[in-house]
PDB file of C-alpha atoms in Angstrom:
ATOM      1  CA  UNK A   1     121.116 151.935  77.268  1.00 76.00           C
ATOM      2  CA  UNK A   2     118.142 149.826  78.419  1.00 80.00           C
ATOM      3  CA  UNK A   3     118.785 146.111  78.645  1.00 91.00           C
ATOM      4  CA  UNK A   4     117.058 142.878  79.575  1.00 95.00           C
ATOM      5  CA  UNK A   5     118.299 141.438  82.848  1.00 96.00           C
ATOM      6  CA  UNK A   6     117.968 137.889  84.162  1.00 97.00           C
ATOM      7  CA  UNK A   7     118.443 136.330  87.567  1.00 96.00           C
ATOM      8  CA  UNK A   8     120.010 134.173  88.731  1.00 96.00           C
ATOM      9  CA  UNK A   9     122.909 133.800  86.336  1.00 95.00           C
ATOM     10  CA  UNK A  10     123.332 130.174  87.393  1.00 97.00           C
ATOM     11  CA  UNK A  11     120.833 127.922  89.153  1.00 97.00           C
ATOM     12  CA  UNK A  12     121.627 124.428  90.361  1.00 97.00           C
ATOM     13  CA  UNK A  13     118.721 122.246  91.437  1.00 97.00           C
ATOM     14  CA  UNK A  14     117.870 118.653  92.193  1.00 97.00           C
ATOM     15  CA  UNK A  15     115.710 116.668  89.795  1.00 97.00           C
ATOM     16  CA  UNK A  16     112.036 117.014  90.687  1.00 97.00           C
ATOM     17  CA  UNK A  17     112.418 120.430  92.302  1.00 97.00           C
ATOM     18  CA  UNK A  18     110.622 123.557  91.126  1.00 97.00           C
ATOM     19  CA  UNK A  19     112.635 126.468  89.761  1.00 98.00           C
ATOM     20  CA  UNK A  20     111.651 130.008  88.871  1.00 97.00           C
ATOM     21  CA  UNK A  21     113.773 131.944  86.436  1.00 98.00           C
ATOM     22  CA  UNK A  22     113.348 135.689  86.505  1.00 97.00           C
ATOM     23  CA  UNK A  23     113.626 138.319  83.805  1.00 97.00           C
ATOM     24  CA  UNK A  24     113.187 142.077  83.774  1.00 96.00           C
ATOM     25  CA  UNK A  25     112.392 143.108  80.196  1.00 95.00           C
ATOM     26  CA  UNK A  26     113.039 146.566  78.793  1.00 93.00           C
ATOM     27  CA  UNK A  27     110.471 148.803  80.432  1.00 89.00           C
ATOM     28  CA  UNK A  28     108.296 149.944  77.506  1.00 87.00           C
ATOM     29  CA  UNK A  29     108.359 146.647  75.632  1.00 91.00           C
ATOM     30  CA  UNK A  30     105.176 144.724  74.932  1.00 90.00           C
ATOM     31  CA  UNK A  31     106.264 141.275  73.752  1.00 92.00           C
ATOM     32  CA  UNK A  32     108.150 138.807  75.894  1.00 94.00           C
ATOM     33  CA  UNK A  33     109.795 135.513  75.051  1.00 95.00           C
ATOM     34  CA  UNK A  34     111.573 132.590  76.643  1.00 97.00           C
ATOM     35  CA  UNK A  35     114.078 130.465  74.761  1.00 97.00           C
ATOM     36  CA  UNK A  36     116.399 127.699  75.821  1.00 96.00           C
ATOM     37  CA  UNK A  37     119.729 126.557  74.471  1.00 94.00           C
ATOM     38  CA  UNK A  38     121.076 123.176  75.459  1.00 93.00           C
ATOM     39  CA  UNK A  39     124.880 123.231  75.514  1.00 88.00           C
ATOM     40  CA  UNK A  40     126.243 123.109  71.981  1.00 83.00           C
ATOM     41  CA  UNK A  41     122.807 123.073  70.413  1.00 86.00           C
ATOM     42  CA  UNK A  42     120.547 125.624  68.784  1.00 89.00           C
ATOM     43  CA  UNK A  43     118.353 128.235  70.402  1.00 93.00           C
ATOM     44  CA  UNK A  44     114.839 126.820  70.846  1.00 94.00           C
ATOM     45  CA  UNK A  45     111.685 128.893  71.146  1.00 93.00           C
ATOM     46  CA  UNK A  46     109.628 128.079  74.239  1.00 95.00           C
ATOM     47  CA  UNK A  47     106.880 130.658  74.571  1.00 95.00           C
ATOM     48  CA  UNK A  48     105.797 134.169  73.698  1.00 93.00           C
ATOM     49  CA  UNK A  49     103.672 136.435  75.885  1.00 93.00           C
ATOM     50  CA  UNK A  50     101.684 139.515  74.964  1.00 91.00           C
ATOM     51  CA  UNK A  51      98.885 141.439  76.636  1.00 89.00           C
ATOM     52  CA  UNK A  52      99.168 139.312  79.769  1.00 90.00           C
ATOM     53  CA  UNK A  53      98.646 136.006  78.057  1.00 92.00           C
ATOM     54  CA  UNK A  54     100.541 133.355  76.162  1.00 94.00           C
ATOM     55  CA  UNK A  55     100.536 134.125  72.438  1.00 91.00           C
ATOM     56  CA  UNK A  56     102.260 131.025  71.209  1.00 90.00           C
ATOM     57  CA  UNK A  57     104.148 128.099  72.672  1.00 91.00           C
ATOM     58  CA  UNK A  58     106.274 125.294  71.322  1.00 90.00           C
ATOM     59  CA  UNK A  59     105.902 121.577  71.882  1.00 90.00           C
ATOM     60  CA  UNK A  60     108.680 121.837  74.470  1.00 93.00           C
ATOM     61  CA  UNK A  61     106.497 124.095  76.626  1.00 95.00           C
ATOM     62  CA  UNK A  62     104.395 121.377  78.254  1.00 93.00           C
ATOM     63  CA  UNK A  63     102.392 121.359  81.486  1.00 94.00           C
ATOM     64  CA  UNK A  64     105.598 121.484  83.522  1.00 96.00           C
ATOM     65  CA  UNK A  65     106.264 125.013  82.307  1.00 97.00           C
ATOM     66  CA  UNK A  66     104.410 128.210  83.094  1.00 97.00           C
ATOM     67  CA  UNK A  67     105.047 131.924  82.633  1.00 97.00           C
ATOM     68  CA  UNK A  68     103.844 134.908  84.556  1.00 94.00           C
ATOM     69  CA  UNK A  69     104.176 138.675  84.577  1.00 92.00           C
ATOM     70  CA  UNK A  70     103.260 139.200  88.218  1.00 84.00           C
ATOM     71  CA  UNK A  71     103.897 142.897  88.709  1.00 84.00           C
ATOM     72  CA  UNK A  72     104.254 144.657  85.359  1.00 78.00           C
ATOM     73  CA  UNK A  73     108.036 144.546  85.399  1.00 85.00           C
ATOM     74  CA  UNK A  74     109.140 140.966  86.027  1.00 93.00           C
ATOM     75  CA  UNK A  75     108.565 138.106  83.625  1.00 96.00           C
ATOM     76  CA  UNK A  76     109.087 134.655  85.088  1.00 97.00           C
ATOM     77  CA  UNK A  77     109.450 131.113  83.798  1.00 98.00           C
ATOM     78  CA  UNK A  78     108.546 128.338  86.228  1.00 97.00           C
ATOM     79  CA  UNK A  79     109.480 124.715  85.762  1.00 97.00           C
ATOM     80  CA  UNK A  80     107.369 122.679  88.192  1.00 96.00           C
ATOM     81  CA  UNK A  81     109.320 119.438  88.435  1.00 95.00           C
ATOM     82  CA  UNK A  82     112.700 119.670  86.800  1.00 97.00           C
ATOM     83  CA  UNK A  83     114.195 116.838  84.769  1.00 96.00           C
ATOM     84  CA  UNK A  84     117.815 116.211  83.869  1.00 96.00           C
ATOM     85  CA  UNK A  85     117.070 117.195  80.281  1.00 95.00           C
ATOM     86  CA  UNK A  86     115.913 120.654  81.401  1.00 97.00           C
ATOM     87  CA  UNK A  87     119.574 121.560  81.952  1.00 97.00           C
ATOM     88  CA  UNK A  88     120.253 124.406  79.530  1.00 97.00           C
ATOM     89  CA  UNK A  89     120.746 128.142  79.160  1.00 96.00           C
ATOM     90  CA  UNK A  90     117.428 129.927  79.359  1.00 98.00           C
ATOM     91  CA  UNK A  91     117.178 133.270  77.598  1.00 97.00           C
ATOM     92  CA  UNK A  92     114.509 135.877  78.058  1.00 97.00           C
ATOM     93  CA  UNK A  93     113.883 138.413  75.278  1.00 95.00           C
ATOM     94  CA  UNK A  94     111.623 141.404  74.848  1.00 94.00           C
ATOM     95  CA  UNK A  95     110.403 143.395  71.883  1.00 90.00           C
ATOM     96  CA  UNK A  96     108.728 146.751  71.480  1.00 86.00           C
ATOM     97  CA  UNK A  97     105.620 147.676  69.549  1.00 72.00           C
ATOM     98  CA  UNK A  98     103.917 145.885  66.657  1.00 67.00           C
ATOM     99  CA  UNK A  99     105.925 146.381  63.498  1.00 70.00           C
ATOM    100  CA  UNK A 100     109.283 146.369  65.229  1.00 72.00           C
ATOM    101  CA  UNK A 101     111.388 143.283  64.712  1.00 75.00           C
ATOM    102  CA  UNK A 102     114.252 143.615  67.139  1.00 84.00           C
ATOM    103  CA  UNK A 103     114.243 141.265  70.070  1.00 87.00           C
ATOM    104  CA  UNK A 104     116.614 142.152  72.862  1.00 91.00           C
ATOM    105  CA  UNK A 105     117.994 139.139  74.676  1.00 93.00           C
ATOM    106  CA  UNK A 106     119.068 138.921  78.260  1.00 94.00           C
ATOM    107  CA  UNK A 107     122.369 137.325  79.302  1.00 94.00           C
ATOM    108  CA  UNK A 108     120.678 134.048  80.194  1.00 96.00           C
ATOM    109  CA  UNK A 109     120.337 131.790  83.216  1.00 97.00           C
ATOM    110  CA  UNK A 110     122.297 128.581  83.213  1.00 97.00           C
ATOM    111  CA  UNK A 111     120.110 125.876  84.774  1.00 98.00           C
ATOM    112  CA  UNK A 112     121.818 122.712  85.952  1.00 97.00           C
ATOM    113  CA  UNK A 113     119.593 119.859  87.085  1.00 97.00           C
ATOM    114  CA  UNK A 114     121.372 117.149  89.091  1.00 96.00           C
TER     115      UNK A 114
ATOM    116  CA  UNK B   1     107.393 121.757  61.854  1.00 68.00           C
ATOM    117  CA  UNK B   2     109.474 124.629  60.537  1.00 75.00           C
ATOM    118  CA  UNK B   3     113.205 123.909  60.487  1.00 85.00           C
ATOM    119  CA  UNK B   4     116.180 126.035  59.503  1.00 92.00           C
ATOM    120  CA  UNK B   5     119.409 124.268  58.604  1.00 94.00           C
ATOM    121  CA  UNK B   6     122.646 126.206  58.563  1.00 96.00           C
ATOM    122  CA  UNK B   7     125.857 125.256  56.806  1.00 96.00           C
ATOM    123  CA  UNK B   8     128.608 124.887  57.493  1.00 96.00           C
ATOM    124  CA  UNK B   9     128.249 123.965  61.131  1.00 95.00           C
ATOM    125  CA  UNK B  10     131.845 124.951  61.908  1.00 96.00           C
ATOM    126  CA  UNK B  11     134.232 127.195  60.027  1.00 96.00           C
ATOM    127  CA  UNK B  12     137.809 128.078  60.852  1.00 97.00           C
ATOM    128  CA  UNK B  13     139.532 130.532  58.540  1.00 96.00           C
ATOM    129  CA  UNK B  14     142.496 132.877  58.440  1.00 97.00           C
ATOM    130  CA  UNK B  15     142.152 136.610  58.900  1.00 97.00           C
ATOM    131  CA  UNK B  16     141.469 138.321  55.577  1.00 97.00           C
ATOM    132  CA  UNK B  17     139.615 135.426  53.970  1.00 97.00           C
ATOM    133  CA  UNK B  18     136.031 135.619  52.736  1.00 97.00           C
ATOM    134  CA  UNK B  19     133.292 133.246  53.797  1.00 97.00           C
ATOM    135  CA  UNK B  20     129.625 132.493  53.229  1.00 97.00           C
ATOM    136  CA  UNK B  21     127.169 130.933  55.652  1.00 98.00           C
ATOM    137  CA  UNK B  22     123.916 129.453  54.412  1.00 97.00           C
ATOM    138  CA  UNK B  23     120.517 129.141  56.056  1.00 96.00           C
ATOM    139  CA  UNK B  24     117.987 126.876  54.336  1.00 95.00           C
ATOM    140  CA  UNK B  25     114.419 125.808  54.993  1.00 92.00           C
ATOM    141  CA  UNK B  26     111.556 124.111  53.236  1.00 88.00           C
ATOM    142  CA  UNK B  27     109.201 126.666  54.807  1.00 88.00           C
ATOM    143  CA  UNK B  28     108.439 130.210  53.755  1.00 89.00           C
ATOM    144  CA  UNK B  29     109.042 132.916  56.334  1.00 88.00           C
ATOM    145  CA  UNK B  30     107.633 136.424  56.439  1.00 85.00           C
ATOM    146  CA  UNK B  31     111.127 137.637  57.283  1.00 88.00           C
ATOM    147  CA  UNK B  32     114.454 136.265  58.360  1.00 92.00           C
ATOM    148  CA  UNK B  33     116.944 137.534  60.881  1.00 93.00           C
ATOM    149  CA  UNK B  34     120.639 136.976  61.502  1.00 96.00           C
ATOM    150  CA  UNK B  35     122.114 137.078  64.987  1.00 95.00           C
ATOM    151  CA  UNK B  36     125.575 136.764  66.455  1.00 95.00           C
ATOM    152  CA  UNK B  37     126.085 135.154  69.839  1.00 93.00           C
ATOM    153  CA  UNK B  38     129.201 135.452  71.973  1.00 90.00           C
ATOM    154  CA  UNK B  39     130.000 132.840  74.645  1.00 85.00           C
ATOM    155  CA  UNK B  40     127.984 133.415  77.816  1.00 84.00           C
ATOM    156  CA  UNK B  41     125.723 136.000  76.222  1.00 88.00           C
ATOM    157  CA  UNK B  42     122.373 136.138  74.474  1.00 90.00           C
ATOM    158  CA  UNK B  43     122.070 136.501  70.696  1.00 92.00           C
ATOM    159  CA  UNK B  44     122.355 140.016  69.271  1.00 92.00           C
ATOM    160  CA  UNK B  45     120.400 140.947  66.156  1.00 92.00           C
ATOM    161  CA  UNK B  46     122.512 141.887  63.132  1.00 95.00           C
ATOM    162  CA  UNK B  47     119.882 142.357  60.433  1.00 94.00           C
ATOM    163  CA  UNK B  48     116.350 141.563  59.316  1.00 92.00           C
ATOM    164  CA  UNK B  49     115.548 140.805  55.669  1.00 92.00           C
ATOM    165  CA  UNK B  50     111.943 140.990  54.596  1.00 89.00           C
ATOM    166  CA  UNK B  51     111.558 141.009  50.823  1.00 89.00           C
ATOM    167  CA  UNK B  52     112.422 138.046  48.602  1.00 91.00           C
ATOM    168  CA  UNK B  53     115.709 138.794  46.829  1.00 93.00           C
ATOM    169  CA  UNK B  54     116.609 141.549  49.270  1.00 94.00           C
ATOM    170  CA  UNK B  55     120.289 142.269  49.889  1.00 96.00           C
ATOM    171  CA  UNK B  56     121.471 144.206  52.920  1.00 96.00           C
ATOM    172  CA  UNK B  57     124.990 145.286  53.790  1.00 96.00           C
ATOM    173  CA  UNK B  58     126.396 145.940  57.218  1.00 94.00           C
ATOM    174  CA  UNK B  59     130.035 147.032  56.774  1.00 95.00           C
ATOM    175  CA  UNK B  60     131.832 143.829  55.681  1.00 97.00           C
ATOM    176  CA  UNK B  61     128.729 141.658  56.096  1.00 97.00           C
ATOM    177  CA  UNK B  62     126.308 141.089  53.224  1.00 97.00           C
ATOM    178  CA  UNK B  63     122.973 139.396  53.830  1.00 97.00           C
ATOM    179  CA  UNK B  64     120.690 138.034  51.144  1.00 96.00           C
ATOM    180  CA  UNK B  65     117.147 136.684  51.362  1.00 94.00           C
ATOM    181  CA  UNK B  66     116.191 134.096  48.757  1.00 93.00           C
ATOM    182  CA  UNK B  67     113.597 134.964  46.136  1.00 91.00           C
ATOM    183  CA  UNK B  68     111.190 132.411  47.581  1.00 91.00           C
ATOM    184  CA  UNK B  69     111.837 133.573  51.164  1.00 89.00           C
ATOM    185  CA  UNK B  70     112.943 130.096  52.217  1.00 91.00           C
ATOM    186  CA  UNK B  71     116.687 130.644  52.461  1.00 92.00           C
ATOM    187  CA  UNK B  72     119.292 133.245  53.232  1.00 95.00           C
ATOM    188  CA  UNK B  73     123.029 133.729  53.164  1.00 97.00           C
ATOM    189  CA  UNK B  74     125.554 135.741  55.101  1.00 97.00           C
ATOM    190  CA  UNK B  75     128.797 136.695  53.365  1.00 98.00           C
ATOM    191  CA  UNK B  76     131.719 138.170  55.293  1.00 97.00           C
ATOM    192  CA  UNK B  77     134.459 139.902  53.363  1.00 97.00           C
ATOM    193  CA  UNK B  78     137.994 140.044  54.748  1.00 97.00           C
ATOM    194  CA  UNK B  79     137.146 138.328  58.018  1.00 97.00           C
ATOM    195  CA  UNK B  80     138.744 139.604  61.205  1.00 96.00           C
ATOM    196  CA  UNK B  81     139.314 137.883  64.562  1.00 96.00           C
ATOM    197  CA  UNK B  82     136.550 140.084  65.992  1.00 94.00           C
ATOM    198  CA  UNK B  83     134.078 138.294  63.708  1.00 96.00           C
ATOM    199  CA  UNK B  84     134.566 135.100  65.714  1.00 95.00           C
ATOM    200  CA  UNK B  85     131.315 133.856  67.202  1.00 95.00           C
ATOM    201  CA  UNK B  86     128.180 131.796  66.685  1.00 95.00           C
ATOM    202  CA  UNK B  87     126.039 133.030  63.806  1.00 97.00           C
ATOM    203  CA  UNK B  88     122.350 132.183  63.939  1.00 96.00           C
ATOM    204  CA  UNK B  89     119.604 132.707  61.441  1.00 96.00           C
ATOM    205  CA  UNK B  90     116.019 132.916  62.658  1.00 94.00           C
ATOM    206  CA  UNK B  91     112.835 132.714  60.663  1.00 91.00           C
ATOM    207  CA  UNK B  92     110.019 134.924  61.772  1.00 82.00           C
ATOM    208  CA  UNK B  93     106.847 132.870  61.679  1.00 72.00           C
ATOM    209  CA  UNK B  94     104.628 135.664  62.879  1.00 64.00           C
ATOM    210  CA  UNK B  95     104.667 138.360  65.519  1.00 63.00           C
ATOM    211  CA  UNK B  96     105.049 135.854  68.253  1.00 74.00           C
ATOM    212  CA  UNK B  97     107.346 133.069  67.094  1.00 83.00           C
ATOM    213  CA  UNK B  98     110.959 132.937  65.985  1.00 88.00           C
ATOM    214  CA  UNK B  99     112.513 129.706  64.729  1.00 91.00           C
ATOM    215  CA  UNK B 100     116.281 129.633  65.098  1.00 94.00           C
ATOM    216  CA  UNK B 101     118.646 127.806  62.795  1.00 95.00           C
ATOM    217  CA  UNK B 102     121.182 125.199  63.814  1.00 93.00           C
ATOM    218  CA  UNK B 103     124.005 127.759  63.996  1.00 95.00           C
ATOM    219  CA  UNK B 104     127.415 128.262  62.406  1.00 96.00           C
ATOM    220  CA  UNK B 105     130.393 128.569  64.708  1.00 95.00           C
ATOM    221  CA  UNK B 106     133.021 130.792  63.096  1.00 97.00           C
ATOM    222  CA  UNK B 107     136.593 131.130  64.240  1.00 96.00           C
ATOM    223  CA  UNK B 108     138.867 133.651  62.546  1.00 97.00           C
ATOM    224  CA  UNK B 109     142.543 133.117  63.214  1.00 96.00           C
ATOM    225  CA  UNK B 110     144.957 136.055  63.338  1.00 94.00           C
TER     226      UNK B 110
END
């Protein structure tokens, strides 16, 4: 069964460093999402991506964040200068065609900023 | 800002008991979804409700969407230890944005 994969599973970085979180969505899906979940808190929407551009973003997704689909298979989230409060689980999700409502989530990347 | 509040936040019950989880908002959503999340994994979609007043059943789980499409409930009949997990509602604000609720952590004791 097709699934969304994410790498790495755990990333530890120093404050101020750049990190890139990688996702491989399900191959024929068209919509891509990033969410984060701070430990013990709710899942927060960051950004959605469709047709090679950002469709919508939340207030969390500031200038420090960017997304890219560099090669038609990977979908990346870059945090330019990490802060302590960026420590969280980051989930990638993908969805098929218009009219479908099922997002498939990856297993997440745990980001720890020291 | 669209917010979804879930109650209760935590629930610990004995196997065989029934329970209801609530998801409330002041905003109207085009549809609402319920997910279950296991530790160390991403959320998995259980159901989508679209029409105000709609009721959907998934084995022992019954989902209802409020008439005004601002709230929803999840009822589990005869809970089992395998139902243990974090239950999340999510309002669909459009094709591109999903607003997740605050979550209900359920523990079912054998």
